[in-house]
Amino acid sequence: MSFSIETRKQEISKLKNEQLDLLVIGGGITGAGVALQASAAGMKTALIDMQDFGAGTSSRSTRLVHGGIRYLKNFDVQVVSDTVKERAVVQHIAPHMTQADPMLLPIYDEPGTTFTMFSVKVAMNLYDHLAGIEGDSPLTRYANYTIDKAEALKREPQLNSENLEGAGVYLDYQNNDSRLVVENIKKAHDEGGIMLSRVKCVEILHDENGKVNGARVKDLLTDEKFEIKANVVINTSGPWSDLVRGTDDKSSKKSQMRPTKGVHLVVDQSRLSVPQPTYFGSGTDDGRMIFTIPREGKTYFGTTDTDYDGDLENPKVDQSDVDYLLKIINKKYPSAHLTIDDVEASWAGIRPLVAAEDEGKEEEVDAVSGASDASDTSAPSAVSRGSSLKMADDGLITLAGGKLTDYRVMANGAMDMIVAALKDSFGESFELKDSAQIKVSGGDFDSDHAEDALDEIAKEGIKVGLAKDEAHEIASLFGSNAHNIFQRAKVIRPAEGLSLGETAALNYSLDEEMTLSAVDYLMRRTYHILFKSDKLDIVAPAVIKEMTKYFDWDDDEVARQEKELDDVIQESMLVELKQEVKAAK
C-alpha cells in the first residue's frame, strides 16, 4: 500500500470528517507500537507526530535491543525481566533489524566498578534465567560464560590490561532503532491506520462534559489548522509528554518527566578496533556503563547520562560530552589516543525518564515495566527506566518512560486501558490480536532462520545486477520489502551519483515510507550520515536531486532542504566544536 506525500494529502482530507476510536500523539517507538496494535484490532486509528517518525528519542539510542543488565545492580528486576523476554519477541516480529550479538563485559578492579567477576556471573545467570535461556530453549547456545584476563585480551587486544580481571559474555541484540519505528508505522498504515508526520498537537479538545474528545492540530507542511475527533486520545510523545499535557487545560500541569541526555560518538574501526559489542563501567565512580559497538566498518561508543533542560527537538553534543567519552575510551583503550578530530559522526538523544511519583490530580491507573520510584535528587543513571501509564480525570491517557526494547509490552498495557475505555464509555468492543505475532512491515519471513532468509532475499538483488554487499545491505535494511526494491531495480536506471540499488531504495522509500526530506532518508531510513559520512559529498547532492524531481521542489525549497541537510551533517560531524578546539590551540 502506497505511503507517500500523495496518500498524506488524501488521509488528512479524510481525517477532517472522521470520528476516530483512537488518536495517538507521538510517533516514536511507543506511539508506533500502540498505533499498530490498535489498527490491527480494527480501531479507527490515527497517529500524529510534529517531526518525522522517530526523529526524537527513538532514532538516537544505542541501537541495541538491550535487556539492561546493569539495572540488576539497582534491583530493577521487573524492568530487566520484561525487557530480556522482549528481545526474543522483537527478534521474531522484526527479524531483519534484530540480530543476536553476544556482548563482552570486561571486569576491572577499580573504584566504583559496577560488577566484580563474582557479581557479574550472578547477574548474568539471573539475566539468562529471566530471558528463558536455559533447558531446551533454542537460545541456550547463547548462555553466558566468563573468560579470564588472557582470553579477554586475546579477543580485544586494545583493551587496557591494568587491573583487568576477566570478562563476562552474555546475549544481547543489535537493532536499527529508526527503522523499527518506521516499520511499525508502515504496518499500522497497512492495517488501515492514518499515520501523519509533521502534524503538531496544539490543543486537546473536550466535549460538553469536559471529557477529551480529540485535538486541534497544525499541519507543519501547510500551516493549516484543523480538528481531529477521537473517542480516546493517548499521549505517547516521550520527552514532550509534559508539553502535550500542557495543551490540555483540564489536566494536571505538574511535571512528570525528567529528561536526560545521552551522547554517542562514531570513529573509524582503523582508529578503534572492537570485534564485538563491549560494555564496561565508566571507571569514573558515576555509576555509568559505556558501550563500544562495531558497525559497518565503524565503532561507536556511548553513552553519557546528564539531566537536560534544553531544546528537546535539537539536543546537541557539547564539548563536555566529548571530553567525558574520550577520556573513558582512551583509558579503556590506551593505544587508541582518540581526539575529537577522529570523530566522524555523533548523535545526542533525550531519554524520557519518569520522575518521582507526583501527588497531583491524576490517578495512576496502571504501570508497565515497574514505574520509577527514584527521587528527583538521585543521579540520572540511578533513575529507573520503568514506564508509567496514567489516565487523567478528563480521560487523556499518557504513556511515558520505558525503553525501546519493551515498547510492545508498554503498548499491551495501554491497549488494555484503551479497550476498556471504549467499552465503558462508548459501548464499542474490540478484540486485541496477539501482538507478539504481528510482524512489522518487512518482517514476513522465518525469524528462526533469519540469516538464511535474508541471504535468499539478497540473491534476488544480485540477479538484477546489484553488487553482493549492496544487495545484502538492502535486504538487512528493508527485509521482505527488499523484493519491491529489487523489482524496481529491474526497470530503472541509476541516478547520477547513486548506484542502482541506492536509486531503487530511495524511490521505494519515497513511495512507501513517507520520506519527506533528505534528512529523513539519509539519517533515519538509512544510516548514511552516521556510518557513511565519507560518501556524503557524492550521495547527498544526488539524493536531493532525485527528491527534487519526485516532489517538484522549487529553488527555494531546494535551498531549504540543502541547508537543513548541511546543518544536520555539520552537527553530526561536530564541525563547530572541532573549530573551537582548533582555535583554542
XYZ file of C-alpha atoms in Angstrom:
585
model
C 0.000 0.000 0.000
C 1.406 3.375 -1.005
C 2.515 5.557 1.911
C 3.728 8.852 0.493
C 3.126 12.573 0.174
C 0.094 11.810 -2.023
C -1.546 9.439 0.453
C -0.836 12.012 3.182
C -2.974 14.616 1.387
C -5.809 12.138 0.929
C -5.728 10.970 4.533
C -5.678 14.474 6.018
C -8.785 15.227 3.957
C -10.406 12.048 5.270
C -9.373 12.780 8.852
C -11.204 16.098 8.925
C -14.511 14.246 8.543
C -13.729 11.073 10.516
C -14.739 10.142 14.057
C -11.814 8.075 15.330
C -11.707 5.478 18.023
C -8.151 6.447 18.927
C -5.777 9.343 18.337
C -2.117 8.695 19.166
C 0.007 11.813 19.763
C 3.684 10.985 19.273
C 5.240 8.860 16.550
C 8.284 7.406 18.255
C 8.532 3.721 19.048
C 5.970 3.900 21.865
C 3.290 5.544 19.752
C 4.118 3.357 16.774
C 3.618 0.239 18.885
C 0.258 1.467 20.162
C -0.903 2.510 16.681
C -0.012 -0.880 15.219
C -1.925 -2.838 17.845
C -4.929 -0.518 17.621
C -5.052 -0.642 13.825
C -4.648 -4.420 13.822
C -7.615 -4.675 16.215
C -9.789 -2.796 13.749
C -9.936 0.505 15.601
C -10.237 3.681 13.556
C -6.793 4.981 14.448
C -4.678 7.985 13.607
C -1.175 8.873 14.762
C 0.449 12.288 14.517
C 3.985 13.490 15.139
C 5.286 17.029 14.737
C 8.560 15.708 13.271
C 9.466 12.716 11.153
C 8.529 9.377 12.668
C 11.110 8.503 15.321
C 13.044 11.750 14.855
C 13.252 12.331 18.598
C 14.416 9.767 21.127
C 13.650 6.681 19.029
C 16.328 7.352 16.400
C 19.010 8.320 18.923
C 19.518 5.199 21.031
C 22.496 2.858 21.398
C 20.832 0.800 18.643
C 20.512 -2.356 20.694
C 17.573 -4.412 21.869
C 19.195 -4.306 25.267
C 17.986 -6.008 28.413
C 19.756 -3.607 30.759
C 21.865 -5.942 32.850
C 23.185 -3.032 34.910
C 19.690 -2.389 36.296
C 20.036 -5.603 38.289
C 22.535 -3.742 40.455
C 19.688 -1.353 41.383
C 17.315 -4.321 41.885
C 15.132 -3.268 38.943
C 14.381 -6.957 38.386
C 10.927 -6.314 36.909
C 12.335 -3.939 34.290
C 15.032 -6.438 33.325
C 12.582 -9.353 33.345
C 10.264 -7.610 30.915
C 12.998 -6.403 28.602
C 15.052 -9.590 28.308
C 11.952 -11.583 27.412
C 11.072 -8.938 24.863
C 14.363 -9.267 22.994
C 13.291 -12.613 21.552
C 9.812 -11.276 20.726
C 11.197 -8.233 18.905
C 13.579 -10.503 17.001
C 10.569 -12.570 15.907
C 8.400 -9.675 14.753
C 11.265 -7.622 13.265
C 13.818 -10.258 12.202
C 15.543 -8.120 9.558
C 16.509 -5.492 12.138
C 17.232 -7.522 15.256
C 20.111 -9.987 15.376
C 21.681 -11.795 18.304
C 25.112 -10.340 19.042
C 26.792 -11.509 22.285
C 28.161 -8.746 24.486
C 31.603 -8.720 26.133
C 31.673 -7.200 29.624
C 35.278 -6.641 30.848
C 35.655 -6.568 34.626
C 38.150 -4.223 36.268
C 39.261 -3.975 39.875
C 38.734 -0.242 40.264
C 36.749 2.170 42.477
C 33.058 2.413 41.679
C 33.054 -0.676 39.472
C 29.566 -1.888 38.567
C 30.415 -5.595 38.689
C 33.083 -7.932 40.056
C 33.862 -11.299 38.498
C 31.618 -12.885 41.146
C 28.702 -10.457 40.890
C 28.733 -10.410 37.088
C 28.284 -14.186 36.997
C 25.384 -13.925 39.444
C 23.845 -11.118 37.377
C 24.320 -12.970 34.082
C 22.786 -16.158 35.499
C 19.734 -14.193 36.666
C 19.682 -12.382 33.319
C 19.626 -15.683 31.416
C 17.000 -17.125 33.764
C 14.715 -14.142 33.244
C 15.225 -14.457 29.471
C 14.483 -18.195 29.439
C 17.979 -19.070 28.224
C 18.070 -22.495 29.858
C 16.965 -26.079 29.347
C 15.772 -26.846 25.829
C 15.499 -23.235 24.729
C 16.958 -22.581 21.239
C 18.744 -19.635 22.855
C 20.770 -21.937 25.104
C 23.680 -21.706 22.658
C 23.957 -18.091 23.809
C 24.171 -18.978 27.524
C 26.512 -16.694 29.443
C 30.052 -17.570 30.451
C 33.144 -15.901 31.881
C 36.655 -15.694 30.468
C 39.941 -14.877 32.158
C 42.152 -11.864 31.558
C 44.300 -13.581 28.923
C 41.283 -14.584 26.829
C 39.718 -11.125 27.160
C 42.901 -9.516 25.827
C 43.120 -12.086 23.059
C 39.664 -11.071 21.906
C 40.249 -7.337 22.296
C 43.977 -6.549 22.226
C 43.369 -2.811 22.579
C 41.718 -3.210 25.981
C 43.622 -1.775 28.930
C 45.233 -4.709 30.734
C 45.832 -2.808 34.006
C 43.535 -4.102 36.762
C 41.653 -6.227 34.217
C 40.396 -9.381 35.909
C 38.497 -11.057 33.102
C 35.154 -10.650 31.381
C 31.627 -11.935 31.148
C 29.926 -12.774 27.855
C 26.132 -12.741 27.564
C 23.398 -12.431 24.946
C 22.317 -9.089 23.575
C 20.842 -7.966 20.268
C 21.790 -5.270 17.780
C 18.992 -3.237 16.280
C 18.109 -0.481 13.818
C 16.082 1.860 16.018
C 14.737 4.352 13.479
C 13.731 1.636 11.042
C 11.996 -0.313 13.814
C 9.794 2.753 14.252
C 9.032 3.225 10.577
C 8.346 -0.487 10.011
C 5.777 -0.422 12.850
C 4.271 2.738 11.356
C 4.086 1.188 7.878
C 2.398 -1.931 9.224
C -0.123 0.183 11.147
C -0.837 2.032 7.895
C -1.255 -1.275 6.054
C -3.796 -2.243 8.730
C -5.851 0.856 7.955
C -4.395 3.416 10.353
C -3.752 7.021 9.339
C -0.114 7.847 10.097
C 0.925 11.501 9.785
C 4.302 13.094 10.344
C 4.811 16.878 10.539
C 1.450 17.368 12.284
C 1.564 19.022 15.718
C -0.973 18.913 18.531
C -1.734 22.466 19.638
C -4.754 21.860 21.882
C -6.523 18.928 23.493
C -10.273 19.211 22.844
C -13.162 18.337 25.189
C -16.860 17.612 24.898
C -19.633 19.390 26.820
C -18.922 17.170 29.837
C -15.252 18.129 29.951
C -14.036 14.796 28.607
C -11.275 14.576 25.991
C -12.698 14.071 22.507
C -9.847 14.931 20.152
C -7.222 17.534 19.372
C -6.701 20.688 17.376
C -3.601 20.184 15.243
C -1.401 22.097 12.822
C -0.046 20.673 9.583
C 3.527 21.926 9.641
C 3.891 21.467 5.878
C 0.996 23.788 5.020
C 0.407 25.719 8.293
C -3.243 24.645 8.141
C -5.003 24.017 11.467
C -7.846 21.535 11.797
C -9.567 19.338 14.370
C -9.267 15.585 14.804
C -12.183 13.981 16.649
C -11.464 10.833 18.645
C -13.180 8.884 21.402
C -9.860 8.208 23.127
C -6.617 10.200 22.977
C -3.269 8.830 24.159
C -0.129 10.905 24.654
C 2.973 8.901 23.692
C 5.259 11.840 22.988
C 8.207 10.771 25.144
C 10.225 13.759 26.370
C 7.407 16.007 25.117
C 4.807 14.294 27.341
C 4.579 17.209 29.755
C 4.252 19.668 26.862
C 1.374 17.714 25.320
C -0.307 17.515 28.722
C 0.173 21.270 28.869
C -2.136 21.671 25.845
C -4.924 20.100 27.920
C -6.426 22.887 30.040
C -8.275 20.358 32.220
C -5.260 18.179 33.048
C -2.689 18.481 35.812
C 0.294 20.588 34.781
C 2.640 19.048 37.316
C 5.780 17.822 35.595
C 6.007 14.062 35.172
C 9.180 13.784 33.108
C 12.858 14.028 33.963
C 14.641 14.161 30.588
C 18.302 13.233 30.443
C 20.724 13.453 27.523
C 22.743 10.601 26.085
C 25.534 11.073 23.527
C 27.308 8.667 21.161
C 30.389 9.247 19.010
C 31.467 7.389 15.837
C 35.061 6.718 14.734
C 36.564 4.519 12.039
C 37.453 0.956 13.061
C 41.027 1.642 11.997
C 41.210 4.022 14.972
C 39.361 1.827 17.460
C 39.065 -1.867 16.665
C 36.338 -3.613 18.638
C 35.483 -7.052 17.232
C 32.281 -7.498 19.247
C 29.913 -5.262 21.270
C 31.583 -4.393 24.562
C 30.119 -2.967 27.771
C 32.066 -1.716 30.782
C 31.906 0.559 33.785
C 32.970 4.142 33.148
C 35.670 3.930 35.822
C 34.685 7.428 36.969
C 32.637 6.355 40.004
C 29.476 7.828 38.441
C 27.591 4.554 38.074
C 27.539 4.762 34.279
C 28.183 1.935 31.853
C 29.726 2.540 28.417
C 29.150 0.672 25.150
C 31.598 0.280 22.267
C 29.843 -1.210 19.238
C 31.268 -2.218 15.815
C 29.035 -1.390 12.853
C 29.577 -1.025 9.103
C 33.332 -0.547 9.388
C 32.947 1.974 12.208
C 32.979 1.860 16.000
C 30.569 3.957 18.011
C 30.603 4.456 21.752
C 28.472 5.996 24.468
C 26.590 6.973 26.341
C 26.552 9.954 28.645
C 23.724 10.495 31.106
C 23.119 14.074 32.233
C 19.990 15.978 33.210
C 18.720 18.080 30.342
C 16.589 21.221 30.168
C 17.425 22.457 26.656
C 15.777 22.233 23.249
C 14.039 18.849 23.042
C 13.884 18.925 19.249
C 17.574 19.528 18.738
C 19.782 18.290 21.589
C 23.431 18.982 20.835
C 26.702 17.267 21.637
C 28.678 19.565 23.952
C 32.423 19.719 24.485
C 31.891 18.255 27.949
C 30.164 15.224 26.389
C 33.082 14.658 24.017
C 35.664 15.121 26.777
C 33.832 12.675 29.056
C 33.602 9.910 26.454
C 37.103 10.327 25.014
C 38.635 10.264 28.485
C 36.908 6.977 29.288
C 37.599 5.374 25.900
C 41.267 6.369 25.921
C 41.617 4.898 29.408
C 39.971 1.609 28.421
C 41.747 1.523 25.022
C 45.034 3.341 25.787
C 46.625 2.656 22.392
C 43.788 4.428 20.554
C 44.744 8.015 21.530
C 41.444 9.290 20.162
C 40.811 13.010 19.821
C 37.811 14.996 18.642
C 39.349 15.043 15.155
C 38.777 11.283 14.945
C 35.022 11.692 15.419
C 33.281 11.170 12.063
C 29.712 11.385 13.322
C 27.723 11.721 16.513
C 24.226 11.857 17.903
C 22.536 13.132 21.048
C 19.215 11.826 22.318
C 16.855 12.583 25.173
C 15.718 9.776 27.462
C 12.081 10.184 28.547
C 12.662 9.205 32.171
C 9.698 9.288 34.526
C 10.423 11.412 37.606
C 9.432 10.574 41.171
C 5.751 9.782 41.611
C 3.777 13.010 41.682
C 0.982 13.765 44.083
C -1.046 15.764 41.606
C -4.606 15.393 40.496
C -4.022 12.469 38.167
C -4.588 8.942 39.375
C -2.126 6.285 38.337
C -4.288 3.575 36.835
C -1.616 1.194 35.706
C 2.121 0.932 35.315
C 4.130 -1.110 32.883
C 7.635 -2.388 33.470
C 7.965 -1.018 37.005
C 7.417 2.732 37.119
C 10.218 4.793 38.582
C 10.494 5.172 42.320
C 13.703 7.204 42.182
C 13.734 10.650 43.749
C 14.332 13.797 41.762
C 17.624 14.324 43.547
C 19.097 10.990 42.503
C 21.807 10.765 39.846
C 20.433 10.433 36.304
C 21.985 6.982 35.924
C 20.130 5.820 39.052
C 16.665 6.707 37.743
C 14.600 3.664 36.780
C 13.902 3.035 33.093
C 10.410 1.878 34.015
C 7.324 3.284 32.306
C 4.158 4.901 33.553
C 0.604 4.597 32.213
C -1.914 7.119 33.565
C -5.381 8.368 32.788
C -6.242 11.940 33.780
C -9.648 12.874 35.174
C -10.689 14.164 31.746
C -9.692 10.891 30.059
C -6.361 11.872 28.493
C -4.077 8.832 28.661
C -0.330 9.341 28.965
C 2.134 6.505 28.378
C 5.675 7.627 29.188
C 9.142 6.377 30.081
C 10.393 2.894 29.353
C 12.996 1.602 26.907
C 12.933 0.836 23.207
C 13.196 -2.863 23.987
C 9.912 -3.056 25.894
C 7.807 -0.879 23.582
C 5.430 -3.763 22.741
C 4.837 -4.585 26.418
C 4.114 -0.914 27.078
C 1.669 -0.868 24.165
C -0.050 -4.003 25.504
C -0.784 -2.249 28.783
C -2.025 0.862 27.020
C -4.290 -1.166 24.725
C -5.963 -2.857 27.684
C -6.798 0.581 29.066
C -7.962 1.877 25.661
C -10.195 -1.147 25.030
C -11.762 -0.756 28.475
C -12.351 2.973 27.908
C -14.012 2.385 24.533
C -16.201 -0.343 26.044
C -17.216 1.572 29.171
C -17.821 4.990 27.608
C -18.833 4.200 24.028
C -20.110 0.621 24.087
C -17.555 -0.440 21.493
C -15.936 -3.852 21.737
C -12.583 -4.741 20.225
C -10.617 -7.974 20.374
C -6.884 -7.438 20.503
C -4.593 -9.587 18.419
C -1.555 -11.252 19.958
C 0.998 -8.503 19.379
C 3.857 -10.986 19.725
C 2.677 -12.471 16.428
C 2.133 -9.257 14.459
C 5.105 -8.981 12.136
C 6.183 -5.453 11.343
C 6.493 -4.375 7.724
C 9.452 -6.162 6.131
C 9.415 -8.979 8.674
C 7.492 -11.523 6.625
C 9.960 -14.405 6.718
C 11.123 -17.137 9.093
C 12.655 -15.400 12.092
C 14.151 -18.671 13.364
C 16.361 -18.752 10.274
C 16.634 -15.035 9.639
C 20.203 -15.049 8.359
C 19.467 -17.688 5.735
C 16.237 -15.952 4.736
C 17.977 -12.613 4.266
C 20.670 -14.317 2.182
C 17.947 -15.671 -0.110
C 16.329 -12.251 -0.394
C 19.701 -10.700 -1.249
C 20.237 -13.224 -4.064
C 17.316 -11.646 -5.889
C 19.125 -8.308 -5.796
C 22.325 -9.861 -7.108
C 20.392 -11.395 -10.003
C 19.105 -7.974 -11.102
C 22.615 -6.521 -11.156
C 23.343 -5.239 -7.667
C 26.713 -5.806 -6.042
C 26.666 -8.528 -3.397
C 27.344 -6.174 -0.467
C 24.676 -3.734 -1.594
C 22.089 -6.479 -2.091
C 22.751 -7.776 1.412
C 22.602 -4.282 2.902
C 19.216 -3.608 1.280
C 17.908 -6.978 2.485
C 19.009 -6.203 6.053
C 17.523 -2.693 5.983
C 14.214 -3.477 4.308
C 13.684 -7.204 4.948
C 10.967 -8.779 2.817
C 10.214 -5.323 1.349
C 13.555 -5.623 -0.454
C 11.655 -7.653 -3.076
C 9.860 -4.435 -4.027
C 13.178 -2.591 -4.297
C 14.773 -5.278 -6.430
C 11.764 -5.261 -8.772
C 12.213 -1.507 -9.184
C 15.899 -2.057 -9.960
C 14.848 -4.098 -13.000
C 13.132 -1.167 -14.675
C 15.035 1.975 -13.645
C 18.431 3.415 -14.411
C 20.888 4.539 -11.706
C 20.556 8.209 -10.856
C 23.657 10.353 -11.275
C 25.803 9.915 -8.168
C 23.822 6.903 -6.921
C 24.180 3.184 -7.505
C 21.325 1.178 -8.992
C 20.443 -0.239 -5.583
C 20.527 3.179 -3.887
C 18.340 4.661 -6.612
C 15.770 1.884 -6.237
C 15.848 2.096 -2.426
C 15.352 5.860 -2.458
C 12.413 5.609 -4.831
C 10.854 2.861 -2.697
C 11.312 4.963 0.435
C 9.635 7.971 -1.193
C 6.665 5.874 -2.340
C 6.260 3.589 0.649
C 7.863 5.137 3.756
C 6.588 8.733 3.952
C 10.090 10.072 3.341
C 9.590 13.828 3.040
C 13.102 15.263 3.341
C 16.693 14.405 2.532
C 17.405 14.161 6.263
C 14.579 11.635 6.659
C 16.279 9.377 4.128
C 19.958 9.887 4.939
C 19.583 9.851 8.738
C 16.615 7.605 9.571
C 15.586 5.434 6.598
C 19.284 4.714 6.086
C 22.386 5.480 8.191
C 24.434 7.406 5.643
C 25.015 10.410 7.895
C 26.115 8.273 10.828
C 28.143 5.469 9.275
C 28.917 6.542 5.700
C 29.850 10.177 6.189
C 32.866 9.820 3.895
C 30.499 9.270 0.930
C 28.075 12.109 1.656
C 29.786 14.571 -0.681
C 28.552 12.469 -3.604
C 25.419 10.802 -2.214
C 23.761 13.793 -0.513
C 23.527 16.067 -3.598
C 22.349 13.116 -5.673
C 19.590 12.300 -3.168
C 18.394 15.920 -3.138
C 18.410 15.988 -6.955
C 16.266 12.852 -7.142
C 13.898 14.139 -4.463
C 13.589 17.453 -6.303
C 12.306 15.572 -9.343
C 9.929 13.492 -7.219
C 8.402 16.400 -5.272
C 8.835 19.057 -7.969
C 10.560 21.338 -5.461
C 11.173 24.940 -6.492
C 14.525 26.682 -5.980
C 13.563 27.998 -2.544
C 12.614 24.549 -1.287
C 15.786 23.007 -2.708
C 17.831 25.653 -0.884
C 15.933 24.943 2.346
C 16.484 21.202 2.006
C 20.178 21.694 1.274
C 20.620 23.950 4.314
C 18.712 21.600 6.607
C 20.807 18.658 5.460
C 24.080 20.579 5.685
C 23.229 21.737 9.210
C 22.475 18.166 10.317
C 25.670 16.798 8.752
C 27.854 19.523 10.268
C 26.248 18.993 13.652
C 26.790 15.240 13.409
C 30.443 15.723 12.407
C 30.956 18.211 15.277
C 32.331 20.784 12.846
C 31.732 23.738 15.176
C 33.283 22.018 18.192
C 36.308 20.976 16.150
C 36.790 24.559 15.003
C 36.598 25.805 18.583
C 39.181 23.271 19.713
C 41.482 24.228 16.850
C 41.111 27.948 17.605
C 41.931 27.368 21.270
C 45.258 25.714 20.460
